[in-house]
Every structure is written in C-alpha cells, then in structure tokens.
PDB file of C-alpha atoms and ligand atoms in Angstrom:
ATOM      1  CA  MET Z   1     155.418 122.044  25.875  1.00 75.00           C
ATOM      2  CA  ARG Z   2     152.825 122.331  28.048  1.00 91.00           C
ATOM      3  CA  LYS Z   3     150.984 119.173  29.093  1.00 94.00           C
ATOM      4  CA  LYS Z   4     146.756 118.626  28.570  1.00 98.00           C
ATOM      5  CA  ILE Z   5     144.776 118.145  31.434  1.00 98.00           C
ATOM      6  CA  ILE Z   6     141.521 116.558  31.267  1.00 98.00           C
ATOM      7  CA  ALA Z   7     139.604 116.835  34.192  1.00 98.00           C
ATOM      8  CA  GLY Z   8     135.776 115.761  35.073  1.00 98.00           C
ATOM      9  CA  ASN Z   9     133.369 118.110  36.939  1.00 98.00           C
ATOM     10  CA  TRP Z  10     130.946 115.386  38.204  1.00 98.00           C
ATOM     11  CA  LYS Z  11     128.656 118.388  39.590  1.00 98.00           C
ATOM     12  CA  MET Z  12     126.061 117.128  41.537  1.00 98.00           C
ATOM     13  CA  PHE Z  13     125.519 113.508  40.085  1.00 98.00           C
ATOM     14  CA  LYS Z  14     126.426 109.911  41.469  1.00 98.00           C
ATOM     15  CA  ASP Z  15     125.866 108.718  44.554  1.00 98.00           C
ATOM     16  CA  LEU Z  16     128.000 106.155  46.257  1.00 98.00           C
ATOM     17  CA  ARG Z  17     126.985 103.244  44.352  1.00 98.00           C
ATOM     18  CA  GLU Z  18     127.592 105.206  40.764  1.00 98.00           C
ATOM     19  CA  THR Z  19     130.495 106.556  42.045  1.00 98.00           C
ATOM     20  CA  GLU Z  20     132.500 103.078  42.536  1.00 98.00           C
ATOM     21  CA  ASP Z  21     130.349 102.263  38.997  1.00 98.00           C
ATOM     22  CA  LEU Z  22     131.785 105.134  37.175  1.00 98.00           C
ATOM     23  CA  VAL Z  23     135.608 105.319  38.543  1.00 98.00           C
ATOM     24  CA  ARG Z  24     135.918 101.462  37.991  1.00 98.00           C
ATOM     25  CA  GLY Z  25     134.595 101.900  34.546  1.00 98.00           C
ATOM     26  CA  LEU Z  26     137.253 104.853  33.973  1.00 98.00           C
ATOM     27  CA  THR Z  27     140.251 103.170  35.424  1.00 98.00           C
ATOM     28  CA  SER Z  28     139.756 100.074  33.713  1.00 98.00           C
ATOM     29  CA  ARG Z  29     139.836 101.596  30.268  1.00 98.00           C
ATOM     30  CA  LEU Z  30     142.872 103.513  31.412  1.00 97.00           C
ATOM     31  CA  THR Z  31     145.187 101.073  29.793  1.00 95.00           C
ATOM     32  CA  PHE Z  32     147.117 103.249  27.489  1.00 96.00           C
ATOM     33  CA  ASP Z  33     150.342 105.556  27.981  1.00 96.00           C
ATOM     34  CA  LEU Z  34     148.959 108.843  28.856  1.00 97.00           C
ATOM     35  CA  LYS Z  35     152.009 110.334  27.665  1.00 96.00           C
ATOM     36  CA  GLY Z  36     152.558 112.660  30.623  1.00 96.00           C
ATOM     37  CA  ASN Z  37     148.880 114.129  30.311  1.00 97.00           C
ATOM     38  CA  GLN Z  38     146.738 114.074  33.352  1.00 98.00           C
ATOM     39  CA  VAL Z  39     143.701 113.148  33.974  1.00 98.00           C
ATOM     40  CA  ILE Z  40     141.873 114.598  37.154  1.00 98.00           C
ATOM     41  CA  ILE Z  41     138.009 113.560  38.568  1.00 98.00           C
ATOM     42  CA  CYS Z  42     136.112 116.072  40.911  1.00 99.00           C
ATOM     43  CA  PRO Z  43     132.861 114.309  42.258  1.00 98.00           C
ATOM     44  CA  PRO Z  44     131.133 115.406  44.845  1.00 98.00           C
ATOM     45  CA  PHE Z  45     132.148 115.734  48.403  1.00 98.00           C
ATOM     46  CA  THR Z  46     130.153 113.191  49.688  1.00 98.00           C
ATOM     47  CA  SER Z  47     132.431 110.720  46.845  1.00 98.00           C
ATOM     48  CA  LEU Z  48     135.713 111.949  47.100  1.00 98.00           C
ATOM     49  CA  ALA Z  49     136.981 109.672  50.219  1.00 98.00           C
ATOM     50  CA  LEU Z  50     135.723 106.274  48.149  1.00 98.00           C
ATOM     51  CA  ALA Z  51     136.954 107.998  44.673  1.00 98.00           C
ATOM     52  CA  SER Z  52     140.476 108.299  46.673  1.00 98.00           C
ATOM     53  CA  LYS Z  53     140.677 104.924  47.311  1.00 98.00           C
ATOM     54  CA  LEU Z  54     139.208 103.742  43.515  1.00 98.00           C
ATOM     55  CA  ILE Z  55     142.108 105.903  42.029  1.00 98.00           C
ATOM     56  CA  GLU Z  56     145.163 104.021  44.308  1.00 98.00           C
ATOM     57  CA  GLY Z  57     147.817 103.627  41.954  1.00 97.00           C
ATOM     58  CA  LYS Z  58     145.816 104.515  38.643  1.00 98.00           C
ATOM     59  CA  PRO Z  59     146.616 107.480  36.331  1.00 98.00           C
ATOM     60  CA  VAL Z  60     143.721 109.290  37.573  1.00 98.00           C
ATOM     61  CA  GLU Z  61     143.907 112.252  40.361  1.00 98.00           C
ATOM     62  CA  LEU Z  62     141.469 113.941  42.640  1.00 98.00           C
ATOM     63  CA  GLY Z  63     139.710 117.113  42.752  1.00 99.00           C
ATOM     64  CA  ALA Z  64     137.047 119.040  44.774  1.00 98.00           C
ATOM     65  CA  GLN Z  65     133.907 121.573  43.301  1.00 98.00           C
ATOM     66  CA  ASN Z  66     134.785 124.192  45.991  1.00 98.00           C
ATOM     67  CA  MET Z  67     136.031 125.137  49.090  1.00 98.00           C
ATOM     68  CA  HIS Z  68     135.992 127.494  52.110  1.00 98.00           C
ATOM     69  CA  PRO Z  69     139.003 129.803  52.256  1.00 98.00           C
ATOM     70  CA  GLU Z  70     139.047 129.254  55.915  1.00 98.00           C
ATOM     71  CA  ASP Z  71     141.461 126.431  57.762  1.00 97.00           C
ATOM     72  CA  GLU Z  72     138.346 126.008  59.748  1.00 97.00           C
ATOM     73  CA  GLY Z  73     135.671 127.409  62.276  1.00 98.00           C
ATOM     74  CA  ALA Z  74     131.767 128.039  62.290  1.00 98.00           C
ATOM     75  CA  PHE Z  75     130.759 127.864  58.886  1.00 98.00           C
ATOM     76  CA  THR Z  76     128.219 125.533  59.027  1.00 98.00           C
ATOM     77  CA  GLY Z  77     127.589 123.655  54.983  1.00 97.00           C
ATOM     78  CA  GLU Z  78     131.586 124.036  54.218  1.00 98.00           C
ATOM     79  CA  VAL Z  79     134.575 122.291  53.720  1.00 98.00           C
ATOM     80  CA  SER Z  80     138.213 123.380  54.034  1.00 98.00           C
ATOM     81  CA  PRO Z  81     141.369 123.077  52.319  1.00 98.00           C
ATOM     82  CA  ASN Z  82     142.910 120.848  54.437  1.00 98.00           C
ATOM     83  CA  MET Z  83     139.667 118.763  54.838  1.00 98.00           C
ATOM     84  CA  LEU Z  84     140.217 118.666  50.929  1.00 98.00           C
ATOM     85  CA  LYS Z  85     143.945 117.115  51.103  1.00 98.00           C
ATOM     86  CA  SER Z  86     143.024 114.578  53.628  1.00 98.00           C
ATOM     87  CA  VAL Z  87     140.381 113.176  51.877  1.00 98.00           C
ATOM     88  CA  GLY Z  88     143.195 112.656  48.769  1.00 98.00           C
ATOM     89  CA  CYS Z  89     142.601 116.351  46.468  1.00 98.00           C
ATOM     90  CA  SER Z  90     145.306 117.795  44.683  1.00 98.00           C
ATOM     91  CA  TYR Z  91     143.041 120.056  43.068  1.00 98.00           C
ATOM     92  CA  VAL Z  92     139.934 122.334  43.806  1.00 98.00           C
ATOM     93  CA  ILE Z  93     137.820 123.873  41.277  1.00 98.00           C
ATOM     94  CA  LEU Z  94     136.996 127.772  42.014  1.00 98.00           C
ATOM     95  CA  GLY Z  95     134.488 130.046  41.034  1.00 98.00           C
ATOM     96  CA  HIS Z  96     132.583 127.924  38.427  1.00 98.00           C
ATOM     97  CA  SER Z  97     129.840 129.939  36.539  1.00 97.00           C
ATOM     98  CA  GLU Z  98     127.332 127.726  38.619  1.00 97.00           C
ATOM     99  CA  ARG Z  99     128.882 129.037  41.588  1.00 98.00           C
ATOM    100  CA  ARG Z 100     128.868 132.441  40.635  1.00 97.00           C
ATOM    101  CA  GLN Z 101     125.009 132.223  38.985  1.00 96.00           C
ATOM    102  CA  TYR Z 102     123.445 130.235  41.963  1.00 97.00           C
ATOM    103  CA  PHE Z 103     126.026 131.173  45.011  1.00 97.00           C
ATOM    104  CA  GLY Z 104     126.875 134.499  44.913  1.00 97.00           C
ATOM    105  CA  GLU Z 105     130.580 134.023  44.384  1.00 98.00           C
ATOM    106  CA  THR Z 106     132.459 136.794  42.549  1.00 98.00           C
ATOM    107  CA  ASN Z 107     136.115 137.671  41.925  1.00 98.00           C
ATOM    108  CA  GLU Z 108     137.106 138.569  45.323  1.00 98.00           C
ATOM    109  CA  SER Z 109     135.584 135.702  46.655  1.00 98.00           C
ATOM    110  CA  ILE Z 110     137.431 133.495  44.049  1.00 98.00           C
ATOM    111  CA  ASN Z 111     140.774 135.201  44.650  1.00 98.00           C
ATOM    112  CA  LYS Z 112     140.188 134.820  48.673  1.00 98.00           C
ATOM    113  CA  LYS Z 113     139.599 131.214  47.792  1.00 98.00           C
ATOM    114  CA  ALA Z 114     142.310 130.824  45.061  1.00 98.00           C
ATOM    115  CA  LYS Z 115     145.282 132.475  47.165  1.00 98.00           C
ATOM    116  CA  LYS Z 116     144.366 129.974  50.172  1.00 98.00           C
ATOM    117  CA  ALA Z 117     143.935 126.717  47.833  1.00 98.00           C
ATOM    118  CA  ILE Z 118     147.375 127.429  46.635  1.00 98.00           C
ATOM    119  CA  ALA Z 119     148.826 128.636  50.346  1.00 97.00           C
ATOM    120  CA  SER Z 120     147.522 124.897  51.586  1.00 98.00           C
ATOM    121  CA  GLY Z 121     149.103 123.139  48.685  1.00 98.00           C
ATOM    122  CA  LEU Z 122     146.044 122.705  46.200  1.00 98.00           C
ATOM    123  CA  THR Z 123     146.128 123.551  42.843  1.00 98.00           C
ATOM    124  CA  PRO Z 124     142.832 125.548  41.865  1.00 98.00           C
ATOM    125  CA  ILE Z 125     140.938 125.398  38.510  1.00 98.00           C
ATOM    126  CA  VAL Z 126     139.524 129.066  38.061  1.00 98.00           C
ATOM    127  CA  CYS Z 127     137.055 129.369  35.795  1.00 98.00           C
ATOM    128  CA  VAL Z 128     136.250 132.851  33.593  1.00 98.00           C
ATOM    129  CA  GLY Z 129     133.799 133.205  31.131  1.00 98.00           C
ATOM    130  CA  GLU Z 130     130.932 135.549  28.890  1.00 97.00           C
ATOM    131  CA  LEU Z 131     126.987 135.025  29.158  1.00 96.00           C
ATOM    132  CA  LEU Z 132     125.906 135.089  26.089  1.00 94.00           C
ATOM    133  CA  GLU Z 133     124.494 138.664  26.107  1.00 94.00           C
ATOM    134  CA  GLU Z 134     128.224 139.511  26.773  1.00 96.00           C
ATOM    135  CA  ARG Z 135     129.362 137.480  23.752  1.00 95.00           C
ATOM    136  CA  GLU Z 136     126.914 139.444  21.984  1.00 93.00           C
ATOM    137  CA  LYS Z 137     127.544 142.688  23.133  1.00 96.00           C
ATOM    138  CA  GLY Z 138     131.038 142.534  22.351  1.00 97.00           C
ATOM    139  CA  ILE Z 139     132.518 142.729  25.232  1.00 98.00           C
ATOM    140  CA  THR Z 140     133.926 139.037  25.912  1.00 98.00           C
ATOM    141  CA  GLU Z 141     137.318 140.051  26.404  1.00 98.00           C
ATOM    142  CA  GLN Z 142     136.611 143.049  28.951  1.00 98.00           C
ATOM    143  CA  VAL Z 143     134.518 140.695  31.136  1.00 98.00           C
ATOM    144  CA  VAL Z 144     137.156 137.513  30.694  1.00 98.00           C
ATOM    145  CA  GLY Z 145     140.098 139.908  31.274  1.00 98.00           C
ATOM    146  CA  THR Z 146     138.396 141.697  34.557  1.00 98.00           C
ATOM    147  CA  GLN Z 147     137.533 137.911  35.919  1.00 98.00           C
ATOM    148  CA  VAL Z 148     141.145 136.501  35.255  1.00 98.00           C
ATOM    149  CA  ARG Z 149     142.765 139.785  36.608  1.00 98.00           C
ATOM    150  CA  GLY Z 150     140.129 139.685  39.493  1.00 98.00           C
ATOM    151  CA  CYS Z 151     140.834 136.191  40.276  1.00 98.00           C
ATOM    152  CA  LEU Z 152     144.469 136.461  40.252  1.00 98.00           C
ATOM    153  CA  LYS Z 153     144.727 139.704  41.970  1.00 98.00           C
ATOM    154  CA  ASP Z 154     148.131 139.407  44.580  1.00 97.00           C
ATOM    155  CA  VAL Z 155     148.826 135.750  43.412  1.00 98.00           C
ATOM    156  CA  PRO Z 156     152.468 136.188  43.483  1.00 96.00           C
ATOM    157  CA  GLU Z 157     154.845 135.190  39.832  1.00 96.00           C
ATOM    158  CA  ALA Z 158     156.153 132.099  41.791  1.00 94.00           C
ATOM    159  CA  GLU Z 159     152.945 130.819  42.318  1.00 96.00           C
ATOM    160  CA  VAL Z 160     150.853 131.732  39.323  1.00 96.00           C
ATOM    161  CA  GLU Z 161     152.379 128.541  37.394  1.00 92.00           C
ATOM    162  CA  ARG Z 162     150.491 126.533  39.695  1.00 93.00           C
ATOM    163  CA  LEU Z 163     147.786 127.650  38.803  1.00 97.00           C
ATOM    164  CA  ILE Z 164     144.821 126.319  35.984  1.00 98.00           C
ATOM    165  CA  LEU Z 165     142.442 128.147  34.463  1.00 98.00           C
ATOM    166  CA  ALA Z 166     139.407 127.224  32.519  1.00 98.00           C
ATOM    167  CA  TYR Z 167     137.893 129.247  30.023  1.00 98.00           C
ATOM    168  CA  GLU Z 168     134.412 128.277  29.897  1.00 97.00           C
ATOM    169  CA  PRO Z 169     131.953 130.408  28.180  1.00 97.00           C
ATOM    170  CA  VAL Z 170     128.717 130.188  29.732  1.00 96.00           C
ATOM    171  CA  TRP Z 171     126.247 130.324  26.791  1.00 95.00           C
ATOM    172  CA  ALA Z 172     128.592 127.001  26.218  1.00 94.00           C
ATOM    173  CA  ILE Z 173     127.956 125.262  29.347  1.00 92.00           C
ATOM    174  CA  GLY Z 174     125.226 122.128  29.616  1.00 87.00           C
ATOM    175  CA  THR Z 175     123.787 123.472  26.456  1.00 88.00           C
ATOM    176  CA  GLY Z 176     125.273 121.048  23.797  1.00 83.00           C
ATOM    177  CA  LYS Z 177     126.577 124.654  21.913  1.00 84.00           C
ATOM    178  CA  THR Z 178     130.687 124.233  21.897  1.00 86.00           C
ATOM    179  CA  ALA Z 179     132.849 127.152  21.336  1.00 90.00           C
ATOM    180  CA  THR Z 180     133.990 126.928  17.579  1.00 95.00           C
ATOM    181  CA  PRO Z 181     137.548 125.730  18.092  1.00 97.00           C
ATOM    182  CA  GLN Z 182     138.503 128.952  16.729  1.00 97.00           C
ATOM    183  CA  GLN Z 183     136.389 131.343  18.975  1.00 97.00           C
ATOM    184  CA  ALA Z 184     137.954 129.113  21.902  1.00 97.00           C
ATOM    185  CA  GLN Z 185     141.521 129.796  20.642  1.00 98.00           C
ATOM    186  CA  ALA Z 186     140.908 133.645  20.331  1.00 98.00           C
ATOM    187  CA  VAL Z 187     139.948 133.668  24.086  1.00 98.00           C
ATOM    188  CA  HIS Z 188     142.685 131.310  25.294  1.00 98.00           C
ATOM    189  CA  GLN Z 189     145.218 133.151  23.325  1.00 98.00           C
ATOM    190  CA  PHE Z 190     143.600 136.457  24.597  1.00 98.00           C
ATOM    191  CA  ILE Z 191     143.828 134.994  28.398  1.00 98.00           C
ATOM    192  CA  ARG Z 192     147.360 134.049  27.666  1.00 98.00           C
ATOM    193  CA  LYS Z 193     148.307 137.496  26.860  1.00 98.00           C
ATOM    194  CA  THR Z 194     146.450 138.975  30.066  1.00 98.00           C
ATOM    195  CA  LEU Z 195     148.560 136.875  31.256  1.00 98.00           C
ATOM    196  CA  GLY Z 196     152.147 137.829  29.829  1.00 98.00           C
ATOM    197  CA  GLN Z 197     150.891 141.350  30.802  1.00 98.00           C
ATOM    198  CA  LEU Z 198     150.161 140.756  34.391  1.00 97.00           C
ATOM    199  CA  TYR Z 199     153.226 138.625  34.985  1.00 98.00           C
ATOM    200  CA  ASN Z 200     155.524 138.211  31.938  1.00 97.00           C
ATOM    201  CA  TRP Z 201     155.838 136.006  28.612  1.00 97.00           C
ATOM    202  CA  THR Z 202     157.448 133.238  30.125  1.00 96.00           C
ATOM    203  CA  VAL Z 203     155.084 132.742  33.239  1.00 96.00           C
ATOM    204  CA  ALA Z 204     152.205 133.019  30.461  1.00 97.00           C
ATOM    205  CA  GLU Z 205     153.255 130.306  28.463  1.00 97.00           C
ATOM    206  CA  LYS Z 206     153.368 127.936  31.439  1.00 97.00           C
ATOM    207  CA  VAL Z 207     150.201 128.174  32.522  1.00 97.00           C
ATOM    208  CA  VAL Z 208     147.552 125.407  31.719  1.00 98.00           C
ATOM    209  CA  ILE Z 209     144.289 127.008  30.117  1.00 98.00           C
ATOM    210  CA  GLN Z 210     141.386 124.314  29.883  1.00 98.00           C
ATOM    211  CA  TYR Z 211     138.477 124.807  27.655  1.00 97.00           C
ATOM    212  CA  GLY Z 212     135.354 123.933  29.443  1.00 97.00           C
ATOM    213  CA  GLY Z 213     131.804 124.014  27.634  1.00 96.00           C
ATOM    214  CA  SER Z 214     129.908 120.658  26.010  1.00 95.00           C
ATOM    215  CA  VAL Z 215     132.998 118.951  25.188  1.00 96.00           C
ATOM    216  CA  LYS Z 216     132.762 115.606  23.983  1.00 96.00           C
ATOM    217  CA  PRO Z 217     134.474 112.872  21.934  1.00 97.00           C
ATOM    218  CA  GLU Z 218     133.084 114.924  18.626  1.00 97.00           C
ATOM    219  CA  ASN Z 219     134.829 118.013  19.155  1.00 96.00           C
ATOM    220  CA  ALA Z 220     137.157 117.312  21.931  1.00 97.00           C
ATOM    221  CA  ALA Z 221     139.872 116.864  19.134  1.00 97.00           C
ATOM    222  CA  GLU Z 222     139.909 120.074  17.474  1.00 97.00           C
ATOM    223  CA  LEU Z 223     139.681 121.586  20.648  1.00 97.00           C
ATOM    224  CA  LEU Z 224     142.386 120.082  22.147  1.00 97.00           C
ATOM    225  CA  LYS Z 225     144.484 120.857  18.590  1.00 96.00           C
ATOM    226  CA  GLN Z 226     144.526 124.602  19.003  1.00 97.00           C
ATOM    227  CA  PRO Z 227     148.179 126.153  20.518  1.00 97.00           C
ATOM    228  CA  ASP Z 228     146.637 127.561  23.541  1.00 98.00           C
ATOM    229  CA  ILE Z 229     143.911 124.807  24.830  1.00 98.00           C
ATOM    230  CA  ASP Z 230     145.715 122.950  27.122  1.00 98.00           C
ATOM    231  CA  GLY Z 231     143.217 120.696  28.320  1.00 98.00           C
ATOM    232  CA  ALA Z 232     139.246 120.124  29.275  1.00 98.00           C
ATOM    233  CA  LEU Z 233     137.026 120.608  32.023  1.00 98.00           C
ATOM    234  CA  VAL Z 234     134.331 118.240  31.119  1.00 98.00           C
ATOM    235  CA  GLY Z 235     131.061 118.400  32.797  1.00 98.00           C
ATOM    236  CA  GLY Z 236     127.856 115.959  31.065  1.00 97.00           C
ATOM    237  CA  ALA Z 237     131.058 113.838  29.009  1.00 98.00           C
ATOM    238  CA  CYS Z 238     132.506 112.700  32.235  1.00 98.00           C
ATOM    239  CA  LEU Z 239     129.820 111.276  33.502  1.00 98.00           C
ATOM    240  CA  LYS Z 240     130.231 107.772  30.815  1.00 98.00           C
ATOM    241  CA  PRO Z 241     133.410 106.191  31.357  1.00 98.00           C
ATOM    242  CA  ASP Z 242     133.175 105.672  27.553  1.00 98.00           C
ATOM    243  CA  SER Z 243     133.071 109.262  26.488  1.00 98.00           C
ATOM    244  CA  PHE Z 244     135.290 110.715  29.148  1.00 98.00           C
ATOM    245  CA  VAL Z 245     137.953 108.305  28.092  1.00 98.00           C
ATOM    246  CA  ALA Z 246     137.590 109.246  24.394  1.00 98.00           C
ATOM    247  CA  ILE Z 247     137.621 112.957  25.123  1.00 98.00           C
ATOM    248  CA  ILE Z 248     141.558 111.742  27.335  1.00 98.00           C
ATOM    249  CA  GLN Z 249     142.220 109.664  23.961  1.00 97.00           C
ATOM    250  CA  SER Z 250     141.866 112.744  21.910  1.00 95.00           C
ATOM    251  CA  CYS Z 251     144.393 114.636  23.196  1.00 89.00           C
ATOM    252  CA  LEU Z 252     147.234 111.542  22.519  1.00 88.00           C
TER     253      LEU Z 252
HETATM  254  P1  PGA D 301     129.476 120.804  30.058  1.00 95.29           P
HETATM  255  O1  PGA D 301     129.922 121.151  31.585  1.00 95.29           O
HETATM  256  O2  PGA D 301     130.732 119.815  29.659  1.00 95.29           O
HETATM  257  O3  PGA D 301     128.203 119.827  30.677  1.00 95.29           O
HETATM  258  O4  PGA D 301     128.694 121.871  29.495  1.00 95.29           O
HETATM  259  C1  PGA D 301     130.929 122.164  31.860  1.00 95.29           C
HETATM  260  C2  PGA D 301     131.127 122.746  32.939  1.00 95.29           C
HETATM  261  O5  PGA D 301     130.408 122.656  33.562  1.00 95.29           O
HETATM  262  O6  PGA D 301     132.537 122.471  33.444  1.00 95.29           O
END
C-alpha cells in the first residue's frame, strides 16, 4: 500500500514571526500516530531555516517551493539544490501552475530541475494540471499526459519512484472549486497508466500522486479515499494549523 503524503504549500505567505506561530501550532497538534503517512511543509525560502529548527524531532519534513537547476553561479535571486539541502529540505515543489503562469516555467525547464533535484538527493514534487478551458475542450488527458511525459523525460526507472507527482487542476487552485473525487480519481488513474506506459506497472504502482486544488477539511477524506489519490498538496488550508491538521487526520 502506498503511504499518503500531505504537503502544505505556503506560497508567498508568512514572515518569520508568523512562521514560528504556524509551525508551533502545527507541531503541538501533531501528537497522534501518523501511521506511516507523512507531513511536509513548504514555507518561503526566508522561513526555511527557522522552520527547519522548529520541526527538529517532530513528524514533519521540510520542502521548498522552487529551485534553480545549477549547483551555483551568477544567477541573481535564485537558490540551488545544495542550499536547500543545507537548510534542511528533503523536498522541492517544481512546476507549480503559478510558476508556469507567472514565471515562464515549461515542461522542459521543470524536467531539468526535476533531474537535478533527484541527482542532488532532493525529492521533487512535480505539479501538472489542466486549465479550465482545456478541461472544457475535453483535452485534459492530452495536456496532463504531455506534462507528465515532458517533466519526466530521461528520468530513469530506478529514480522515478523517488519523485512525487501532484495533479492540480488549475481551475481548482485557490478558487474554492474542488475537482470532485471522481474527476480527480479519473485523472490520477490516467497519470498512473501513463507511468505504466513510460516505465512499467510495478513502478507506476509505487509513485505517489497527490491531489491539489482547494483541498480543505470538508473534502479531504473523500478525495483521499480514492484508490489513486495518495495525498494532498494543500495551499490555503495549510496556513491555519487547525485546518491543516484536520486534513492530515482525514487520511488516517
Ligand atoms: P489551494 O492551493 O489549496 O489554495 O487551492 C493548492 C496549491 O496551489 O498547491
């Protein structure tokens, strides 16, 4: 059985003081047995060092929201994989739809980052998902299939299990509109089938595929019950300890 992984994408929220409040609020509530499931928080770069210290000894792991695919260099404003590791990150979100939309990320650039993240010992959380107009045109599978193939290009079979995929329909992100559990399951199943074609079924069965897009305590349990939904990438609802913990509890 695949474990469930619940990750919180803080986006561009929380300064240092607020980070301390949120992490302490979260860890003080995580007193129950996670039963092998995992919790990840992905604060902004400026909060990673503090968050890393605050989660020491707690059942919470750390991720970043982006990285540059080089080890170092003249890339003003960017952060390298080793820098993320040195501050305590084990994960990095790559290709979030906001990065695709506002920062020009493409399947090619995300692929480069994903390969570098894996080579550097980070687990990438690679995001894919269709726009509303693409869903309405009936081309969701075509779009998501192209994204999965593009983002995983030349990622060898032995390494793909180390990567997490997040299906985030763009029309459901931050809109309060969630995909129904059936809509989400259908795309997750399609993604797993695509992995089966790209690699083989044994590998496809092992890859964790998270759902993201307006996940909240009220809809998390139904989504997480679906056979191919292996966790959640949570935006808005991870910014309050009570709602994030309620989502974590709904996968137990
Ligand atoms: P949301 O964001 O939960 O606020 O819709 C999800 C995401 O962008 O990862």
